[in-house]
């Protein structure tokens, strides 16, 4: 796939789709990680004398009241500070004023256009990939660079729409994600998958896609209890995904040698961090108990398997990591992977947050930032944002 390096940017109007969908509180940016992640591509375009035009969505726009909450102007201010240069900001997502601003730009200038989802107020034009809108935005530039990994699983006007109408390529952020994730297309063996998180339902596609490639799948988190239930083990008040017991049964029958389940768990009586907990063998869970973390014997069992792994993909925490008492299983395994330098990709969302809380995120081989996009990649699905560029 073409990257920004493959084009001459000199004096060109370069549209870059960024992911500035940052957490906001009272109009202020709470965490600027995503903005920092976008800087290498933006800086490269500046250094190569492009006129840099940035687009991004922020939050959801369903009604008039959502506009002010999701105004991108504070991102422009943050960008100015990070890039140490003035940033132009267009309040409008289209029209003469925006076009005049672009016409006035000098090489190396940077313009941020208002939240692309402002266009959703009138018939979801951005989110439904209105063809006229994609064509219009494409008409503003000479080249399109998609660097918003978090939205490549969606066909929006600001990614697929523009890419369908203009020379297109990916930026450094997407390139880095794809380089890391593509290791899983043809992984070195032993290839071990760690699956945790809450519901089996959300992970069926990932399990089905990876189980054929993996040598082992280590199950933890809330979803482990539906697998245990499928083996007729009593799980008390633990999380159960009733509708998917049959799916788990089928997996356990077909891949008996691959799927590993917890042998002990931390149980308690209420879903809180305040109650006392006990560690029990999975055969001993009482009716009034729920399992909120994997136990130390399971950690040991999983570490033995991981010790020989060449590649690991991990999606979903192994316990309720948001509670101090139940983050131990996840943290122990994270630490083991880091200490033993095991090539591990953390597959988005909560497991990346857990690694970040444990101060280990930057020590793993790759922490994928994509959330839904990462999951769909792991499911083996085609990603519209990339297909449009190919
Ligand atoms: P997911 O988004 O599917 O990866 O799920 C992440 C969520 O799973 C986190 O909020 C965890 O608290 C939750 N989780 C992990 N283990 C358990 C468990 N044993 N019981 C209930 N929820 C859990």
Short mmCIF file of C-alpha atoms and ligand atoms in Angstrom, two decimals:
data_model
loop_
_atom_site.label_atom_id
_atom_site.label_comp_id
_atom_site.label_asym_id
_atom_site.label_seq_id
_atom_site.Cartn_x
_atom_site.Cartn_y
_atom_site.Cartn_z
CA UNK A 1 0.00 0.00 0.00
CA UNK A 2 1.24 3.48 -0.83
CA UNK A 3 2.41 5.65 2.03
CA UNK A 4 2.97 9.39 2.30
CA UNK A 5 6.65 8.74 1.46
CA UNK A 6 5.67 7.70 -2.07
CA UNK A 7 4.45 11.17 -3.08
CA UNK A 8 6.03 14.52 -3.82
CA UNK A 9 4.31 16.87 -1.41
CA UNK A 10 6.03 20.07 -2.46
CA UNK A 11 3.49 22.89 -2.93
CA UNK A 12 0.65 20.33 -2.83
CA UNK A 13 -2.57 20.64 -0.87
CA UNK A 14 -2.45 17.52 1.27
CA UNK A 15 -5.62 16.42 3.06
CA UNK A 16 -4.81 14.33 6.12
CA UNK A 17 -7.57 12.40 7.92
CA UNK A 18 -6.44 12.27 11.55
CA UNK A 19 -7.95 10.71 14.63
CA UNK A 20 -8.49 13.66 16.94
CA UNK A 21 -11.40 11.94 18.66
CA UNK A 22 -9.93 12.82 22.07
CA UNK A 23 -11.71 12.57 25.43
CA UNK A 24 -13.07 16.00 26.40
CA UNK A 25 -14.43 17.41 29.63
CA UNK A 26 -15.98 20.89 29.90
CA UNK A 27 -14.47 21.88 26.56
CA UNK A 28 -10.97 20.79 27.61
CA UNK A 29 -8.90 17.92 26.26
CA UNK A 30 -8.45 15.27 28.98
CA UNK A 31 -5.89 13.12 27.15
CA UNK A 32 -3.87 14.27 24.12
CA UNK A 33 -2.35 10.86 23.25
CA UNK A 34 -4.18 10.69 19.92
CA UNK A 35 -3.03 14.17 18.91
CA UNK A 36 0.55 13.26 19.73
CA UNK A 37 0.14 10.09 17.67
CA UNK A 38 -0.80 12.15 14.61
CA UNK A 39 2.22 14.47 14.78
CA UNK A 40 4.80 12.46 12.77
CA UNK A 41 2.66 12.48 9.61
CA UNK A 42 1.69 16.15 10.02
CA UNK A 43 5.28 17.19 10.69
CA UNK A 44 6.48 15.21 7.66
CA UNK A 45 3.98 17.05 5.44
CA UNK A 46 5.07 20.41 6.88
CA UNK A 47 8.75 19.57 6.39
CA UNK A 48 8.04 18.62 2.76
CA UNK A 49 6.43 21.99 2.00
CA UNK A 50 2.84 20.83 1.73
CA UNK A 51 -0.19 22.93 2.47
CA UNK A 52 -1.53 20.71 5.22
CA UNK A 53 -5.29 20.38 5.60
CA UNK A 54 -6.46 18.27 8.54
CA UNK A 55 -9.82 16.56 8.98
CA UNK A 56 -11.14 14.58 11.94
CA UNK A 57 -14.34 13.66 13.68
CA UNK A 58 -14.91 14.24 17.41
CA UNK A 59 -17.68 12.51 19.35
CA UNK A 60 -21.16 12.05 17.88
CA UNK A 61 -23.40 14.75 16.45
CA UNK A 62 -27.07 13.90 16.67
CA UNK A 63 -28.63 17.25 17.53
CA UNK A 64 -27.79 20.93 17.62
CA UNK A 65 -26.70 20.72 21.28
CA UNK A 66 -23.89 18.28 20.36
CA UNK A 67 -22.12 20.86 18.19
CA UNK A 68 -20.55 23.00 20.92
CA UNK A 69 -19.50 19.91 22.95
CA UNK A 70 -17.66 18.52 19.96
CA UNK A 71 -16.06 21.65 18.60
CA UNK A 72 -12.55 20.87 17.31
CA UNK A 73 -11.13 24.32 17.99
CA UNK A 74 -9.48 23.20 21.24
CA UNK A 75 -7.62 20.56 19.21
CA UNK A 76 -6.33 23.36 16.96
CA UNK A 77 -4.98 25.14 20.06
CA UNK A 78 -3.35 21.95 21.33
CA UNK A 79 -1.83 21.28 17.91
CA UNK A 80 -0.40 24.80 17.79
CA UNK A 81 1.30 24.19 21.09
CA UNK A 82 2.64 20.76 20.15
CA UNK A 83 3.85 21.79 16.68
CA UNK A 84 5.06 25.17 17.95
CA UNK A 85 3.43 27.02 15.07
CA UNK A 86 0.23 28.88 14.25
CA UNK A 87 -2.64 26.66 13.12
CA UNK A 88 -5.46 27.93 10.93
CA UNK A 89 -8.92 26.77 11.96
CA UNK A 90 -12.04 26.69 9.80
CA UNK A 91 -15.32 26.86 11.72
CA UNK A 92 -17.05 25.54 8.61
CA UNK A 93 -16.77 22.09 7.04
CA UNK A 94 -17.54 23.50 3.57
CA UNK A 95 -18.18 26.73 1.68
CA UNK A 96 -16.55 29.87 0.31
CA UNK A 97 -14.88 30.90 3.56
CA UNK A 98 -13.13 27.54 3.87
CA UNK A 99 -12.11 27.61 0.21
CA UNK A 100 -10.74 31.15 0.54
CA UNK A 101 -8.68 30.11 3.57
CA UNK A 102 -7.22 27.20 1.60
CA UNK A 103 -6.43 29.51 -1.34
CA UNK A 104 -4.51 31.80 0.99
CA UNK A 105 -2.35 29.02 2.46
CA UNK A 106 1.43 29.07 2.01
CA UNK A 107 3.64 25.97 1.82
CA UNK A 108 4.09 24.57 5.33
CA UNK A 109 0.85 26.10 6.65
CA UNK A 110 -1.54 23.89 8.60
CA UNK A 111 -5.33 24.20 8.58
CA UNK A 112 -7.70 22.19 10.75
CA UNK A 113 -11.26 21.90 9.46
CA UNK A 114 -14.13 21.74 11.96
CA UNK A 115 -15.41 18.32 13.11
CA UNK A 116 -16.37 16.27 10.03
CA UNK A 117 -19.43 15.01 11.90
CA UNK A 118 -20.94 18.49 11.91
CA UNK A 119 -22.11 17.22 8.53
CA UNK A 120 -24.13 14.51 10.33
CA UNK A 121 -26.64 17.03 11.57
CA UNK A 122 -28.13 17.18 8.09
CA UNK A 123 -28.81 13.57 7.12
CA UNK A 124 -25.63 11.93 8.48
CA UNK A 125 -23.69 12.99 5.42
CA UNK A 126 -20.29 12.15 6.97
CA UNK A 127 -21.20 8.87 8.69
CA UNK A 128 -23.23 7.59 5.75
CA UNK A 129 -20.55 8.50 3.25
CA UNK A 130 -22.64 10.91 1.20
CA UNK A 131 -21.00 10.79 -2.27
CA UNK A 132 -21.34 14.52 -2.89
CA UNK A 133 -19.60 15.34 0.41
CA UNK A 134 -16.67 12.97 -0.31
CA UNK A 135 -16.29 14.52 -3.76
CA UNK A 136 -16.41 18.03 -2.31
CA UNK A 137 -13.74 17.40 0.34
CA UNK A 138 -11.58 15.63 -2.25
CA UNK A 139 -11.85 18.74 -4.46
CA UNK A 140 -10.08 20.76 -1.76
CA UNK A 141 -6.79 18.87 -2.08
CA UNK A 142 -4.23 17.26 -4.42
CA UNK A 143 -3.53 14.20 -2.28
CA UNK A 144 -5.32 12.33 0.52
CA UNK A 145 -3.47 10.74 3.43
CA UNK A 146 -5.48 8.54 5.77
CA UNK A 147 -3.84 8.35 9.18
CA UNK A 148 -6.92 7.66 11.33
CA UNK A 149 -6.59 3.98 12.19
CA UNK A 150 -9.52 4.07 14.63
CA UNK A 151 -12.05 4.64 11.81
CA UNK A 152 -10.70 2.46 8.98
CA UNK A 153 -13.38 -0.15 9.67
CA UNK A 154 -16.03 2.42 8.75
CA UNK A 155 -16.97 3.88 5.37
CA UNK A 156 -17.29 7.59 6.04
CA UNK A 157 -17.14 10.53 3.66
CA UNK A 158 -13.92 11.78 5.29
CA UNK A 159 -12.05 8.53 4.62
CA UNK A 160 -13.66 6.30 1.97
CA UNK A 161 -15.47 9.21 0.31
CA UNK A 162 -12.32 11.28 -0.21
CA UNK A 163 -10.13 8.26 -1.06
CA UNK A 164 -12.55 7.27 -3.83
CA UNK A 165 -12.03 10.63 -5.53
CA UNK A 166 -8.35 11.48 -5.06
CA UNK A 167 -4.83 9.99 -5.11
CA UNK A 168 -4.57 8.38 -1.69
CA UNK A 169 -2.15 6.77 0.69
CA UNK A 170 -1.69 5.98 4.38
CA UNK A 171 0.24 7.95 7.00
CA UNK A 172 2.81 6.76 9.51
CA UNK A 173 0.33 5.86 12.24
CA UNK A 174 -1.69 3.47 10.08
CA UNK A 175 1.52 2.10 8.57
CA UNK A 176 2.83 1.28 12.05
CA UNK A 177 -0.44 -0.40 13.07
CA UNK A 178 -0.59 -2.47 9.89
CA UNK A 179 3.06 -3.49 10.12
CA UNK A 180 2.47 -4.80 13.62
CA UNK A 181 -0.92 -6.43 13.01
CA UNK A 182 0.16 -8.05 9.73
CA UNK A 183 2.53 -10.28 11.74
CA UNK A 184 -0.66 -12.13 12.61
CA UNK A 185 -1.53 -12.89 8.97
CA UNK A 186 1.25 -15.43 8.86
CA UNK A 187 2.48 -15.74 12.43
CA UNK A 188 5.60 -17.49 13.65
CA UNK A 189 4.80 -20.50 15.84
CA UNK A 190 4.05 -21.18 18.61
CA UNK A 191 1.41 -18.52 18.15
CA UNK A 192 -0.61 -17.93 21.31
CA UNK A 193 -3.84 -15.95 21.61
CA UNK A 194 -4.98 -14.54 24.96
CA UNK A 195 -8.67 -13.72 25.07
CA UNK A 196 -10.38 -11.98 27.96
CA UNK A 197 -12.91 -9.25 28.48
CA UNK A 198 -16.56 -9.41 29.29
CA UNK A 199 -18.71 -11.07 26.67
CA UNK A 200 -18.20 -14.04 24.38
CA UNK A 201 -20.65 -12.44 21.93
CA UNK A 202 -18.23 -9.60 21.12
CA UNK A 203 -15.35 -11.98 20.45
CA UNK A 204 -16.89 -14.78 18.40
CA UNK A 205 -15.52 -13.41 15.11
CA UNK A 206 -12.03 -13.05 16.56
CA UNK A 207 -12.04 -16.51 18.13
CA UNK A 208 -13.27 -18.14 14.91
CA UNK A 209 -10.65 -16.38 12.83
CA UNK A 210 -7.69 -16.95 15.14
CA UNK A 211 -8.42 -20.44 16.43
CA UNK A 212 -7.35 -22.01 13.16
CA UNK A 213 -4.03 -20.17 13.12
CA UNK A 214 -3.18 -20.33 16.82
CA UNK A 215 -1.41 -23.11 18.67
CA UNK A 216 -3.11 -22.14 21.93
CA UNK A 217 -5.94 -19.87 23.02
CA UNK A 218 -5.78 -18.88 26.67
CA UNK A 219 -9.17 -17.76 27.93
CA UNK A 220 -9.75 -15.46 30.89
CA UNK A 221 -11.97 -12.60 32.01
CA UNK A 222 -15.73 -12.75 32.21
CA UNK A 223 -15.99 -14.81 29.04
CA UNK A 224 -14.12 -17.72 30.65
CA UNK A 225 -17.22 -18.51 32.71
CA UNK A 226 -19.40 -19.20 29.68
CA UNK A 227 -16.70 -21.65 28.52
CA UNK A 228 -16.63 -23.25 31.99
CA UNK A 229 -20.42 -23.47 31.99
CA UNK A 230 -20.21 -25.20 28.61
CA UNK A 231 -18.19 -27.90 30.42
CA UNK A 232 -20.98 -28.21 33.03
CA UNK A 233 -18.97 -26.46 35.71
CA UNK A 234 -21.06 -24.45 38.20
CA UNK A 235 -20.10 -20.79 37.95
CA UNK A 236 -22.41 -19.25 40.61
CA UNK A 237 -23.14 -15.58 39.94
CA UNK A 238 -20.24 -15.15 37.49
CA UNK A 239 -20.83 -13.47 34.17
CA UNK A 240 -22.69 -15.79 31.79
CA UNK A 241 -23.39 -15.26 28.12
CA UNK A 242 -26.27 -17.72 27.96
CA UNK A 243 -26.83 -17.44 24.23
CA UNK A 244 -23.28 -18.47 23.46
CA UNK A 245 -22.91 -21.58 25.63
CA UNK A 246 -23.41 -23.70 22.52
CA UNK A 247 -20.75 -21.77 20.63
CA UNK A 248 -18.31 -22.42 23.50
CA UNK A 249 -19.25 -26.11 23.56
CA UNK A 250 -18.61 -26.38 19.86
CA UNK A 251 -15.23 -24.68 20.18
CA UNK A 252 -14.23 -26.88 23.11
CA UNK A 253 -15.15 -30.02 21.19
CA UNK A 254 -13.48 -29.04 17.97
CA UNK A 255 -10.36 -27.44 19.43
CA UNK A 256 -9.96 -29.37 22.68
CA UNK A 257 -6.16 -29.34 22.35
CA UNK A 258 -5.96 -25.58 21.74
CA UNK A 259 -8.35 -23.91 24.15
CA UNK A 260 -7.12 -23.48 27.71
CA UNK A 261 -9.43 -22.43 30.54
CA UNK A 262 -8.73 -21.08 34.04
CA UNK A 263 -8.20 -23.70 36.75
CA UNK A 264 -8.64 -21.29 39.67
CA UNK A 265 -10.33 -17.92 40.11
CA UNK A 266 -10.66 -15.06 42.59
CA UNK A 267 -14.27 -15.10 43.80
CA UNK A 268 -16.37 -12.78 45.91
CA UNK A 269 -20.06 -12.17 46.61
CA UNK A 270 -20.62 -8.72 45.16
CA UNK A 271 -19.38 -6.86 42.11
CA UNK A 272 -17.33 -4.32 44.06
CA UNK A 273 -13.76 -3.68 45.11
CA UNK A 274 -14.75 -3.53 48.80
CA UNK A 275 -15.71 -7.13 49.57
CA UNK A 276 -13.21 -9.76 50.65
CA UNK A 277 -12.26 -12.28 48.01
CA UNK A 278 -11.01 -15.87 48.06
CA UNK A 279 -9.12 -17.92 45.54
CA UNK A 280 -10.84 -21.15 44.60
CA UNK A 281 -10.53 -23.98 42.16
CA UNK A 282 -13.08 -23.52 39.36
CA UNK A 283 -14.89 -26.69 40.55
CA UNK A 284 -15.68 -25.08 43.89
CA UNK A 285 -17.57 -21.90 43.04
CA UNK A 286 -20.67 -21.56 45.26
CA UNK A 287 -24.06 -20.33 44.11
CA UNK A 288 -23.61 -16.93 45.76
CA UNK A 289 -20.08 -16.31 44.40
CA UNK A 290 -18.79 -14.66 41.25
CA UNK A 291 -15.35 -14.94 39.68
CA UNK A 292 -13.71 -11.61 38.97
CA UNK A 293 -10.12 -12.61 38.17
CA UNK A 294 -8.02 -15.63 37.24
CA UNK A 295 -6.14 -17.20 40.15
CA UNK A 296 -2.39 -17.79 40.70
CA UNK A 297 -2.42 -21.38 39.45
CA UNK A 298 -3.99 -20.24 36.20
CA UNK A 299 -1.37 -17.51 35.93
CA UNK A 300 1.33 -20.15 36.34
CA UNK A 301 -0.32 -22.48 33.81
CA UNK A 302 -0.63 -19.67 31.25
CA UNK A 303 2.93 -18.45 31.85
CA UNK A 304 4.29 -21.91 31.05
CA UNK A 305 2.53 -21.83 27.68
CA UNK A 306 3.55 -18.24 26.98
CA UNK A 307 7.19 -18.97 27.79
CA UNK A 308 7.59 -20.85 24.49
CA UNK A 309 5.49 -18.50 22.34
CA UNK A 310 7.06 -16.68 19.38
CA UNK A 311 4.07 -14.38 18.83
CA UNK A 312 1.19 -13.46 21.13
CA UNK A 313 -1.97 -11.48 20.45
CA UNK A 314 -3.94 -10.42 23.50
CA UNK A 315 -7.46 -9.05 23.44
CA UNK A 316 -9.38 -8.25 26.62
CA UNK A 317 -8.31 -8.20 30.29
CA UNK A 318 -8.27 -11.43 32.33
CA UNK A 319 -10.20 -9.93 35.23
CA UNK A 320 -12.04 -6.79 36.33
CA UNK A 321 -8.85 -4.72 36.09
CA UNK A 322 -10.74 -1.55 36.99
CA UNK A 323 -10.87 -2.88 40.60
CA UNK A 324 -7.49 -3.06 42.37
CA UNK A 325 -8.28 -6.46 43.81
CA UNK A 326 -8.98 -8.09 40.46
CA UNK A 327 -6.26 -6.70 38.23
CA UNK A 328 -3.59 -9.09 39.49
CA UNK A 329 -4.05 -11.83 36.89
CA UNK A 330 -3.86 -9.35 34.01
CA UNK A 331 -0.92 -7.47 35.54
CA UNK A 332 1.04 -10.65 36.35
CA UNK A 333 0.76 -11.92 32.79
CA UNK A 334 1.59 -8.49 31.36
CA UNK A 335 4.69 -8.35 33.54
CA UNK A 336 5.70 -11.88 32.52
CA UNK A 337 5.45 -10.96 28.85
CA UNK A 338 7.50 -7.81 29.32
CA UNK A 339 10.14 -9.46 31.57
CA UNK A 340 10.59 -12.29 29.09
CA UNK A 341 10.49 -10.12 26.00
CA UNK A 342 7.71 -12.11 24.38
CA UNK A 343 6.61 -10.52 21.10
CA UNK A 344 3.09 -9.46 22.05
CA UNK A 345 0.47 -7.33 20.37
CA UNK A 346 -2.18 -5.88 22.63
CA UNK A 347 -5.35 -5.77 20.58
CA UNK A 348 -6.98 -2.48 21.46
CA UNK A 349 -9.36 -1.13 24.08
CA UNK A 350 -9.33 -2.34 27.65
CA UNK A 351 -6.17 -4.42 27.54
CA UNK A 352 -4.23 -1.37 26.34
CA UNK A 353 -5.78 0.68 29.17
CA UNK A 354 -4.80 -2.08 31.65
CA UNK A 355 -1.21 -2.07 30.36
CA UNK A 356 -1.13 1.69 30.54
CA UNK A 357 -2.36 1.66 34.17
CA UNK A 358 0.33 -0.89 35.01
CA UNK A 359 3.00 1.34 33.40
CA UNK A 360 3.80 -1.43 30.89
CA UNK A 361 2.16 -0.19 27.69
CA UNK A 362 5.36 1.17 26.18
CA UNK A 363 7.26 -1.99 27.06
CA UNK A 364 5.17 -4.40 25.01
CA UNK A 365 6.00 -4.99 21.33
CA UNK A 366 2.88 -3.20 20.08
CA UNK A 367 -0.22 -1.73 21.68
CA UNK A 368 -2.84 -1.35 18.98
CA UNK A 369 -4.93 1.79 19.38
CA UNK A 370 -7.80 0.85 17.11
CA UNK A 371 -10.60 -0.48 19.31
CA UNK A 372 -13.27 -1.53 16.81
CA UNK A 373 -10.82 -1.30 13.89
CA UNK A 374 -8.37 -3.65 15.61
CA UNK A 375 -11.13 -6.12 16.43
CA UNK A 376 -12.33 -6.19 12.84
CA UNK A 377 -8.77 -6.70 11.63
CA UNK A 378 -8.47 -9.62 14.05
CA UNK A 379 -11.75 -11.00 12.72
CA UNK A 380 -10.09 -11.10 9.32
CA UNK A 381 -12.57 -8.63 7.84
CA UNK A 382 -11.78 -6.26 5.01
CA UNK A 383 -11.46 -2.67 6.25
CA UNK A 384 -13.28 -0.18 3.99
CA UNK A 385 -10.90 2.68 4.82
CA UNK A 386 -7.98 0.63 3.50
CA UNK A 387 -9.79 -0.97 0.58
CA UNK A 388 -10.59 2.52 -0.75
CA UNK A 389 -6.88 3.34 -0.77
CA UNK A 390 -5.76 0.06 -2.32
P1 LIG B 1 -14.03 -6.15 26.61
O1 LIG B 1 -14.38 -4.74 26.23
O2 LIG B 1 -14.97 -7.16 26.07
O3 LIG B 1 -12.59 -6.47 26.34
O4 LIG B 1 -14.28 -6.26 28.15
C1 LIG B 1 -13.55 -5.53 29.07
C2 LIG B 1 -14.29 -5.62 30.39
O5 LIG B 1 -14.35 -6.95 30.82
C3 LIG B 1 -13.63 -4.84 31.47
O6 LIG B 1 -14.42 -3.74 31.80
C4 LIG B 1 -13.55 -5.82 32.61
O7 LIG B 1 -13.96 -5.29 33.84
C5 LIG B 1 -14.51 -6.90 32.21
N1 LIG B 1 -14.20 -8.18 32.86
C6 LIG B 1 -13.04 -8.85 32.87
N2 LIG B 1 -13.12 -9.94 33.63
C7 LIG B 1 -14.37 -9.99 34.12
C8 LIG B 1 -15.06 -10.89 35.00
N3 LIG B 1 -14.45 -11.97 35.51
N4 LIG B 1 -16.34 -10.59 35.30
C9 LIG B 1 -16.94 -9.50 34.80
N5 LIG B 1 -16.35 -8.64 33.98
C10 LIG B 1 -15.07 -8.86 33.64
#
